[in-house]
CSV table of C-alpha atoms and ligand atoms in Angstrom, one decimal:
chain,number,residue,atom,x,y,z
A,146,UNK,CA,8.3,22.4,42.0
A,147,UNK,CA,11.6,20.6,41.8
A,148,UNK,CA,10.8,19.2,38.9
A,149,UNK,CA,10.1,22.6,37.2
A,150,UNK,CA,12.7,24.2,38.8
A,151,UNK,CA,15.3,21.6,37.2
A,152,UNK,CA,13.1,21.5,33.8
A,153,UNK,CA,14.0,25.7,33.5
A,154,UNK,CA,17.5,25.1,34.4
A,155,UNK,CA,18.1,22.4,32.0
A,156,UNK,CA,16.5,25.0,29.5
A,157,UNK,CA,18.9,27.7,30.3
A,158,UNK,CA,21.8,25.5,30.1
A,159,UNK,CA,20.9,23.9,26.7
A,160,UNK,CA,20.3,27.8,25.6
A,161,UNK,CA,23.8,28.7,27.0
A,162,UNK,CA,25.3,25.9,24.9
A,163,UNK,CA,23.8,26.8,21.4
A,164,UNK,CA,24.3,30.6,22.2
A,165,UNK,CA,27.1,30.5,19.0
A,166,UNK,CA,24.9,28.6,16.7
A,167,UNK,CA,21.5,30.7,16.1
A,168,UNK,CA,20.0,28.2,14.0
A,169,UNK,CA,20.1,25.4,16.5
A,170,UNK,CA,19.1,27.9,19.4
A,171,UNK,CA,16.0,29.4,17.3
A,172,UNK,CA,14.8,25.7,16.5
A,173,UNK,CA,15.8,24.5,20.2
A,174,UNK,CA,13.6,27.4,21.5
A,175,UNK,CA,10.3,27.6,19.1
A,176,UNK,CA,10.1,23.9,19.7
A,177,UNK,CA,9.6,24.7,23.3
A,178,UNK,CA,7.4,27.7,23.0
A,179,UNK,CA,5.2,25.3,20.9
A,180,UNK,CA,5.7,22.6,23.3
A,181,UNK,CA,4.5,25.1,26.1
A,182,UNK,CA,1.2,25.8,24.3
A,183,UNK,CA,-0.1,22.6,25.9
A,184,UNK,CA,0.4,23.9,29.6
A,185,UNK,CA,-1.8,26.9,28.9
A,186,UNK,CA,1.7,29.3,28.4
A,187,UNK,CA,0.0,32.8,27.6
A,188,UNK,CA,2.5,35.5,26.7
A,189,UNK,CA,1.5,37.5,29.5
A,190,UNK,CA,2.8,35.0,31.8
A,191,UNK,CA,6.7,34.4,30.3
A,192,UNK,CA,7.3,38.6,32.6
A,193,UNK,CA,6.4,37.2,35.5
A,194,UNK,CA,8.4,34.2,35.2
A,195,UNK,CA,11.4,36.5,34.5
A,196,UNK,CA,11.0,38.6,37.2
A,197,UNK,CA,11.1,35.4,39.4
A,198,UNK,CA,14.1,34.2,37.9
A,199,UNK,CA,16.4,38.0,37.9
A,200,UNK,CA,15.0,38.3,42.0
A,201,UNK,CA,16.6,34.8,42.4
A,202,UNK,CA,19.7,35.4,40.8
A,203,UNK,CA,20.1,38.6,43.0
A,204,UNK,CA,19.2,36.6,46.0
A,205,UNK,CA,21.5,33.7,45.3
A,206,UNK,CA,24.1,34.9,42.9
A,207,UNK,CA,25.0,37.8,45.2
A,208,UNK,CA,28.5,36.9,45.1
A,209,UNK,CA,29.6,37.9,41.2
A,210,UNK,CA,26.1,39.5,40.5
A,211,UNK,CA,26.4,43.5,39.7
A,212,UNK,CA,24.1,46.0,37.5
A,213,UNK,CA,26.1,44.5,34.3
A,214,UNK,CA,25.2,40.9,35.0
A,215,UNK,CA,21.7,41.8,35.6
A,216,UNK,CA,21.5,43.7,32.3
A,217,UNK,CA,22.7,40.8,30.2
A,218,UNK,CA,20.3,38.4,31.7
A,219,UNK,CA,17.6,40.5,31.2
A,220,UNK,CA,18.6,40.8,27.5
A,221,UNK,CA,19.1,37.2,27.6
A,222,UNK,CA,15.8,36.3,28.9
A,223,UNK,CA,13.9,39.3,27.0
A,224,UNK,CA,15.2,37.2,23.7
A,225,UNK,CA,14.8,33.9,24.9
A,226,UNK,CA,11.0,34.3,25.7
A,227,UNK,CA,10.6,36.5,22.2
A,228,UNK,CA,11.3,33.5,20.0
A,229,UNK,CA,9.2,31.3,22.4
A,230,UNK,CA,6.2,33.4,22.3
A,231,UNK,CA,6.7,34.0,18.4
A,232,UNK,CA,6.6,30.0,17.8
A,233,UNK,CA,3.8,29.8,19.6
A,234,UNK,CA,1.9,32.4,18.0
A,235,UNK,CA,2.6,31.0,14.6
A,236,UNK,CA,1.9,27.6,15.8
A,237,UNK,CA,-1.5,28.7,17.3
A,238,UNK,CA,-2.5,29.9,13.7
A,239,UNK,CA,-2.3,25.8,12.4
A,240,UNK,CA,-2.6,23.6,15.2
A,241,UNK,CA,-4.4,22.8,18.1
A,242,UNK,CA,-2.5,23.4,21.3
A,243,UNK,CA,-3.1,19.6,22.4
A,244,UNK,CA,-5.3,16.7,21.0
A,245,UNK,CA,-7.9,14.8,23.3
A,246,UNK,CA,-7.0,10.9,22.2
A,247,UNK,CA,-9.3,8.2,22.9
A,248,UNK,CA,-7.8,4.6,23.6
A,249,UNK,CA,-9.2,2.1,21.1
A,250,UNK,CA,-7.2,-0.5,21.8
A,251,UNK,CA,-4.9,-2.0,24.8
A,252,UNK,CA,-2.8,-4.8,24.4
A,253,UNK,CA,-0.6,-6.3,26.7
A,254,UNK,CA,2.0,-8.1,25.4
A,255,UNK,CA,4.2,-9.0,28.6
A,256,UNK,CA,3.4,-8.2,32.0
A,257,UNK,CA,4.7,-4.4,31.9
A,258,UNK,CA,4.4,-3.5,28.0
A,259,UNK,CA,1.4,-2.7,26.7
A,260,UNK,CA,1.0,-2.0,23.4
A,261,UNK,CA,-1.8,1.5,23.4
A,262,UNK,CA,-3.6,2.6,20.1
A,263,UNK,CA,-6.0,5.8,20.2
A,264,UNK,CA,-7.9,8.2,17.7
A,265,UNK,CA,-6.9,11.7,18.0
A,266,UNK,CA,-10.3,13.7,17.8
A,267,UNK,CA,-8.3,16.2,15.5
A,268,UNK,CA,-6.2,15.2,12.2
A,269,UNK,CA,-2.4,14.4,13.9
A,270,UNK,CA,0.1,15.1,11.4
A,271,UNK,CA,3.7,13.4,12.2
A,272,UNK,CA,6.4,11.6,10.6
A,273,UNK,CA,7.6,8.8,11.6
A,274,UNK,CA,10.4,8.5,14.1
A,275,UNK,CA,9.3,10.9,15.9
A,276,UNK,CA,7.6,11.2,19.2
A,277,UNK,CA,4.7,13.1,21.2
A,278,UNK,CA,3.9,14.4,24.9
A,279,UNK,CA,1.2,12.3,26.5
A,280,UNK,CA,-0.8,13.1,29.5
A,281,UNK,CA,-2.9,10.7,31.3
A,282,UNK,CA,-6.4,11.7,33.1
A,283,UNK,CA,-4.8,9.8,36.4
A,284,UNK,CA,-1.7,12.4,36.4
A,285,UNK,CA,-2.9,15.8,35.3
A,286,UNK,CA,0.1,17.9,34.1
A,287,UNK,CA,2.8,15.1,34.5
A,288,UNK,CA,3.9,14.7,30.8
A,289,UNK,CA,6.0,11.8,29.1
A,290,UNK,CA,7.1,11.4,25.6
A,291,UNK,CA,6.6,8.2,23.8
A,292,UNK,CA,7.5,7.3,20.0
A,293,UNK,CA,4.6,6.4,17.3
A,294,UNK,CA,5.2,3.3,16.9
A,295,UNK,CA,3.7,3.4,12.8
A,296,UNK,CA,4.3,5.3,10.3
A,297,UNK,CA,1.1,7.8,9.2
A,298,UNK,CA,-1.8,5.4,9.0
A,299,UNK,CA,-4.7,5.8,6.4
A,300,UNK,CA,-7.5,5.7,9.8
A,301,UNK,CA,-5.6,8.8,11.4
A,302,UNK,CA,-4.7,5.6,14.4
A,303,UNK,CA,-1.8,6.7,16.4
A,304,UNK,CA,0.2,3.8,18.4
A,305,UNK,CA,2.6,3.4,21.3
A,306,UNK,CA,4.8,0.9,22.7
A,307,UNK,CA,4.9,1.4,26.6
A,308,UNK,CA,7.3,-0.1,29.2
A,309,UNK,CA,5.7,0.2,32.6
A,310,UNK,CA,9.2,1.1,34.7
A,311,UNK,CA,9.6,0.3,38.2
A,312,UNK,CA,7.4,2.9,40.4
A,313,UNK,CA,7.2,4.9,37.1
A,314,UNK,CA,3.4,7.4,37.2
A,315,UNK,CA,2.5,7.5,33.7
A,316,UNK,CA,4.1,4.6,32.2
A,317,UNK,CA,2.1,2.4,34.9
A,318,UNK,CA,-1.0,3.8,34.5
A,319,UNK,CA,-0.5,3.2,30.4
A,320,UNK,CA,0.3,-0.1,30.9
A,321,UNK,CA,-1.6,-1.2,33.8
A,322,UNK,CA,-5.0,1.1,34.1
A,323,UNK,CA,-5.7,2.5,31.1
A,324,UNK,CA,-8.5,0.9,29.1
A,325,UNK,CA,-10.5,1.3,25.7
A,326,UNK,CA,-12.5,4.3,25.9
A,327,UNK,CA,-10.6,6.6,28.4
A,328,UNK,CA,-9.2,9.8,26.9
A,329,UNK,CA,-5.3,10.7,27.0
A,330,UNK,CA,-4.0,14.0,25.9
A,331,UNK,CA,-1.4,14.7,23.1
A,332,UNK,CA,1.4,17.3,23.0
A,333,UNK,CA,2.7,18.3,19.1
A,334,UNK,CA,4.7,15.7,17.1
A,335,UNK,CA,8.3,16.3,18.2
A,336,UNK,CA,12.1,14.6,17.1
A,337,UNK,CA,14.2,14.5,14.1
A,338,UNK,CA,14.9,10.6,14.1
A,339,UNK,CA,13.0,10.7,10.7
A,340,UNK,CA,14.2,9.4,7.4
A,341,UNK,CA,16.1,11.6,4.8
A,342,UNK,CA,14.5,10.3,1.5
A,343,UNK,CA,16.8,12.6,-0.6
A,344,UNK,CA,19.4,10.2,-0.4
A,345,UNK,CA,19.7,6.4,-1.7
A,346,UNK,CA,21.9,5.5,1.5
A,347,UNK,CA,21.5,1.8,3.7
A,348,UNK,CA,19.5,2.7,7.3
A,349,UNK,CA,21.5,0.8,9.7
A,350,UNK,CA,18.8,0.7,13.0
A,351,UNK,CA,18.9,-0.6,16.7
A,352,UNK,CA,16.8,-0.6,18.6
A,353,UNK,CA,16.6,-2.0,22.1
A,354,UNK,CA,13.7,-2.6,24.4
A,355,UNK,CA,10.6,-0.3,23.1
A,356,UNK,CA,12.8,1.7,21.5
A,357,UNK,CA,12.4,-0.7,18.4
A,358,UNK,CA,8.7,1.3,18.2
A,359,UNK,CA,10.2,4.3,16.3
A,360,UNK,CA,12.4,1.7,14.5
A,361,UNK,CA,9.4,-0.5,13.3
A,362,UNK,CA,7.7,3.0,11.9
A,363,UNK,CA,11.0,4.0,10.1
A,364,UNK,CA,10.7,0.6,8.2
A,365,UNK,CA,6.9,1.3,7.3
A,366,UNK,CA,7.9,4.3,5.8
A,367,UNK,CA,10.5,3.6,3.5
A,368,UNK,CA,8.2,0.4,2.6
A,369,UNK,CA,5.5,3.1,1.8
A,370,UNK,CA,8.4,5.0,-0.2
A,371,UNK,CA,8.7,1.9,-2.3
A,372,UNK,CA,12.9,2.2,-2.4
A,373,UNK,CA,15.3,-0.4,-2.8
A,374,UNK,CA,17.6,0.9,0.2
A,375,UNK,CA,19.0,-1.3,2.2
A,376,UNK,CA,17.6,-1.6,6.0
A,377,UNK,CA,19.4,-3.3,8.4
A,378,UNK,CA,17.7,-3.5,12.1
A,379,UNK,CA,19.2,-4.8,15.2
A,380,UNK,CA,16.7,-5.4,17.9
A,381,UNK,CA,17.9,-5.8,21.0
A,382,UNK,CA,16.6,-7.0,24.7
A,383,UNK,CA,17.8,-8.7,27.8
A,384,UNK,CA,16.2,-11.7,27.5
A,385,UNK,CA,14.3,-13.6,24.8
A,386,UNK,CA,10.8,-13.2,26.5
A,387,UNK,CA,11.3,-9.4,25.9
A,388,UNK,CA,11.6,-9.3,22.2
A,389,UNK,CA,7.9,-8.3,22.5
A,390,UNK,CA,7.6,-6.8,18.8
A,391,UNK,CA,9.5,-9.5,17.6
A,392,UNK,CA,7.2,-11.6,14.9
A,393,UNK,CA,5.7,-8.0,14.0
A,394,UNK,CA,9.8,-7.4,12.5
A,395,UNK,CA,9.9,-10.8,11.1
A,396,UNK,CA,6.8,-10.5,9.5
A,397,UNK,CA,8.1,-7.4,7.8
A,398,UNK,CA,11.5,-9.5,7.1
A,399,UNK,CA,9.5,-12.0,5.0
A,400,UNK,CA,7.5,-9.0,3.2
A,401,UNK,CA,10.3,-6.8,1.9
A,402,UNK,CA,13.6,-8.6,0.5
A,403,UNK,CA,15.2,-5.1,1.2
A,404,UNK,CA,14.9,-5.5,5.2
A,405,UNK,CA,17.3,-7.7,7.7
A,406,UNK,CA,16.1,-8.2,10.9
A,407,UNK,CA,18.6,-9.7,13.5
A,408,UNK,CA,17.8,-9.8,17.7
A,409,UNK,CA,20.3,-9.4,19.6
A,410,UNK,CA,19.7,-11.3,23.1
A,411,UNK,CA,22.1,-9.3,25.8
A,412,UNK,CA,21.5,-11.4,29.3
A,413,UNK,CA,20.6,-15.1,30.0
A,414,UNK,CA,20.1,-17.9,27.8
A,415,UNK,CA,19.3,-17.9,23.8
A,416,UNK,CA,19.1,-19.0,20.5
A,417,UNK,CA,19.7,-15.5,19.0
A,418,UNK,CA,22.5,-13.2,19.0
A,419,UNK,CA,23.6,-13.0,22.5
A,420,UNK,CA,26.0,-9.7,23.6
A,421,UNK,CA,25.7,-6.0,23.5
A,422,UNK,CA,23.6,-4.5,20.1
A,423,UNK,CA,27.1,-2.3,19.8
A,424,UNK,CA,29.2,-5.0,20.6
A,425,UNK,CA,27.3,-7.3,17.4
A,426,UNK,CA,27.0,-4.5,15.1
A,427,UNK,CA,30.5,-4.4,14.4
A,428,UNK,CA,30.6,-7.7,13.3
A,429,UNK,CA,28.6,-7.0,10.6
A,430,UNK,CA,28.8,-4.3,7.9
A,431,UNK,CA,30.8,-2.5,6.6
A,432,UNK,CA,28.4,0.2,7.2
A,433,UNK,CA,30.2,3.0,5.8
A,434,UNK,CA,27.5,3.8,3.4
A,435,UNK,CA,24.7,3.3,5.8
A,436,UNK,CA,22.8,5.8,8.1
A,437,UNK,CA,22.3,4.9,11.5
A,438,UNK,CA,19.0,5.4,13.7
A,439,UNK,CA,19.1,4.9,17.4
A,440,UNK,CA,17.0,4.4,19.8
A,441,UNK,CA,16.6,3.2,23.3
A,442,UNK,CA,17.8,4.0,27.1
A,443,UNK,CA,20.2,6.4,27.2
A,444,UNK,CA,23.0,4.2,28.1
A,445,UNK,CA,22.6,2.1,24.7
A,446,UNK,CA,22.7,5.2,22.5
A,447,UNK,CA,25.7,6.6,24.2
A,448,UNK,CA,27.5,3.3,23.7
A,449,UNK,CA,26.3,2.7,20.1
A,450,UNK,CA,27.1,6.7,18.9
A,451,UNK,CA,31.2,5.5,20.0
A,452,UNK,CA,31.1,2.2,18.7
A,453,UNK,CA,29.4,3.8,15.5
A,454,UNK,CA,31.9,6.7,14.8
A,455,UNK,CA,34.7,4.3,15.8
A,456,UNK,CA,33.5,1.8,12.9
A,457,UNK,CA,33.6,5.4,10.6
A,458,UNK,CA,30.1,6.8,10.1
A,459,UNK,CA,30.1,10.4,10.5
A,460,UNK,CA,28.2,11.9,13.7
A,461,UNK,CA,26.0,13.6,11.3
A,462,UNK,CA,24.4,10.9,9.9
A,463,UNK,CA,23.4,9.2,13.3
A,464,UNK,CA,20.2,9.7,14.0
A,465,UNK,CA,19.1,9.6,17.8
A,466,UNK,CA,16.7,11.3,20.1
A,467,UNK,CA,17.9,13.7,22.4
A,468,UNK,CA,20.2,12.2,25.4
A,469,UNK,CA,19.2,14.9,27.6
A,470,UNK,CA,15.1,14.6,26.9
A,471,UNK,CA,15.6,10.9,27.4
A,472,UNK,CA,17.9,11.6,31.0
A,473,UNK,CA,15.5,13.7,32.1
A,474,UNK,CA,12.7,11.0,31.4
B,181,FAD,C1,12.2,11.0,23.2
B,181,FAD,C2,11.6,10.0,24.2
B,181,FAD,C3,10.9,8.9,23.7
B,181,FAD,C4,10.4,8.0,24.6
B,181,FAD,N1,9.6,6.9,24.0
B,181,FAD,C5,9.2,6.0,24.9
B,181,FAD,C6,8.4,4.9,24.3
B,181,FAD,O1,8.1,4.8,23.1
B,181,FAD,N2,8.0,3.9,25.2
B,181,FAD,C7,8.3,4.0,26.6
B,181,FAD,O2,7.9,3.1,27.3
B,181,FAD,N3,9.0,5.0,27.1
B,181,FAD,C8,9.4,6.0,26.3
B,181,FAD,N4,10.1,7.1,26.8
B,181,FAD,C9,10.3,7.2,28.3
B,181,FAD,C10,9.0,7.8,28.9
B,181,FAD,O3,9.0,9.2,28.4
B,181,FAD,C11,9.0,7.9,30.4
B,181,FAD,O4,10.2,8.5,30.9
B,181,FAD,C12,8.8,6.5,31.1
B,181,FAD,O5,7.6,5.9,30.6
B,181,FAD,C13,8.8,6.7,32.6
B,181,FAD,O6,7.7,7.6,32.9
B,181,FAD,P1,6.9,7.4,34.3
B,181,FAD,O7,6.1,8.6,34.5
B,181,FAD,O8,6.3,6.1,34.4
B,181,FAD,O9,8.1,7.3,35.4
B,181,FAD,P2,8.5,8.5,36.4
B,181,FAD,O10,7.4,8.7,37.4
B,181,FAD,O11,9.0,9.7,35.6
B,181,FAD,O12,9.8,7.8,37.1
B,181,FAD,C14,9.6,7.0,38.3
B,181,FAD,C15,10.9,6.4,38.6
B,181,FAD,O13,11.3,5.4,37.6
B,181,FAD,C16,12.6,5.7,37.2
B,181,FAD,N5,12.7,5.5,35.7
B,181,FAD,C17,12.3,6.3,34.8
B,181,FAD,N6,12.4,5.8,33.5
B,181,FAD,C18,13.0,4.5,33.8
B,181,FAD,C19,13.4,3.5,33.0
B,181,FAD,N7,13.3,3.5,31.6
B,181,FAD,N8,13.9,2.4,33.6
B,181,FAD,C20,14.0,2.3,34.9
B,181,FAD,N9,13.6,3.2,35.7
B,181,FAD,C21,13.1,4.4,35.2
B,181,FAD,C22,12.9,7.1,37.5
B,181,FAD,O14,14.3,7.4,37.8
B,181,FAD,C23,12.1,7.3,38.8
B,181,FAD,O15,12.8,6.8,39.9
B,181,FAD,C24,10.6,8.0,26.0
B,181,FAD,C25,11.4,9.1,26.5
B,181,FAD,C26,11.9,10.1,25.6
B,181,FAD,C27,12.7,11.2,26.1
């Protein structure tokens, strides 16, 4: 229940923070009626959720709460679960509400990453960068996003780089049970860390740890474009062992004369690059024409968005995933 409890909270707040931009809040809030269709989320249910939620605010709000506070958050809550159950209606009308995925292949390619490929038993349409909600049959309704690690394949395959974290549920099972032949589930394709083809600027990409999956996908897909653009990918890791995907990017390297790929080694001895991916971006460039893709722990995005904007690329054309999604795990 804590977990749900702080999962509708973080809701409300990110709600509360687009209230002056309906655009952002309408998108923010059909992507998670849409993502709700996977729990079973029937309209009928989003009243008695509300209820819940004005009895505790009376309860524990008691201080400031008054017949003018409950109005607006009824209001509030009336719209909030409209445009939820609306998204989810029109969603219902072209996709499934989850995708049973069986595991074709499971390879491990250091003792806690595992690299999983499965065949969704439903055409999965996605673009690359972005990311999915997976459920495994050891943790029924504990979901975790992970990034396709490919662009759209011709065979429908879906792949995912997985890091099996200390006492982590789904990522150990991934990495550490899960076998050819048992069946995950598969929330709808999610993110906006995708390419913008409509321009002819650089893609400057880090990536660190298995956050170079989404990275690796990007590249296929502007190979797939057939451009000329520039791609420049820092992969970063702590140590040299854990440049898993390594001869997978350099393979690419030797393929398309267009793509740079530099790892960036941040602890213990190496032959590469050794320092912070932020820290060795800026001595390359000048990337003022470039746009940048980020991806990896939470920590590594924050510090690359500063370094970034300091180095004069606008905020709008860094592409990351969300900070919050990836805080909250
Ligand atoms: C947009 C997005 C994309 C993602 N893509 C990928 C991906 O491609 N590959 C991938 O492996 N993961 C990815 N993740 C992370 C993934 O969703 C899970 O959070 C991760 O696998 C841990 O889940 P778990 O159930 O094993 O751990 P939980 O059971 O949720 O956590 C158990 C414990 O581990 C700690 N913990 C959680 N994450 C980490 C961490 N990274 N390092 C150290 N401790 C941690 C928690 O604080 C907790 O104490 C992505 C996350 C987001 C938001």
């Amino acid at each position: 229940m804590d977990a749900q409890r702080d999962r509708l909270f973080k809701a409300l707040l990110t709600a509360a923070e687009h209230a002056d931009d309906a655009a952002a809040l309408t998108a923010y809030l059909s992507r998670l009626g849409r993502g709700h269709r996977k729990y079973g989320t029937l309209p009928t249910h989003y009243p008695a959720v509300g209820e819940c939620l004005i009895a505790a605010l009376t309860r524990y709000a008691a201080a400031c709460w008054d017949e003018a506070a409950e109005a607006a958050w009824v209001r509030v809550y009336t719209a909030i679960s409209q445009i939820m159950i609306d998204a989810a209606a029109e969603d219902e009308a072209k996709s499934p509400a989850w995708w049973q995925a069986e595991i074709v292949s499971h390879e491990r390619r250091t003792r806690d990453i595992a690299v999983v490929t499965v065949r969704p038993d439903q055409p999965y349409p996605f673009l690359a960068g972005q990311y999915t909600s997976l459920e495994t049959p050891w943790w029924p309704r504990t979901w975790r996003h992970y990034s396709f690690s490919t662009a759209p394949r011709p065979d429908g395959l879906l792949s995912f780089h997985v890091k099996a974290v200390p006492a982590g549920w789904v990522s150990n099972a991934l990495v550490h049970r899960a076998r050819p032949g048992d069946v995950l589930r598969l929330g709808p394709p999610t993110g906006s860390m995708t390419v913008d083809h409509s321009t002819d600027n650089g893609l400057l990409c880090l990536g660190g740890g298995t956050g170079i999956a989404p990275i690796k996908a990007l590249v296929e897909d502007v190979a797939e474009h057939g451009s000329r653009r520039p791609v420049e990918v820092f992969y970063g890791a702590r140590r040299d062992d854990d440049l898993y995907d390594i001869d997978t990017l350099l393979r690419l390297q030797r393929s398309h004369l267009w793509l740079s790929v530099r790892p960036v080694v941040s602890d213990g001895p190496t032959r590469r690059l050794s320092g912070q991916l932020p820290q060795i971006v800026r001595q390359y460039g000048p990337w003022t024409t470039y746009d940048a893709y980020l991806s990896g722990p939470p920590g590594m995005i924050r510090s690359s968005i500063d370094a970034l904007t300091h180095i004069g690329i606008p905020p709008d054309r860094i592409r990351h995933d969300s900070i919050h999604e990836l805080m909250a795990g």
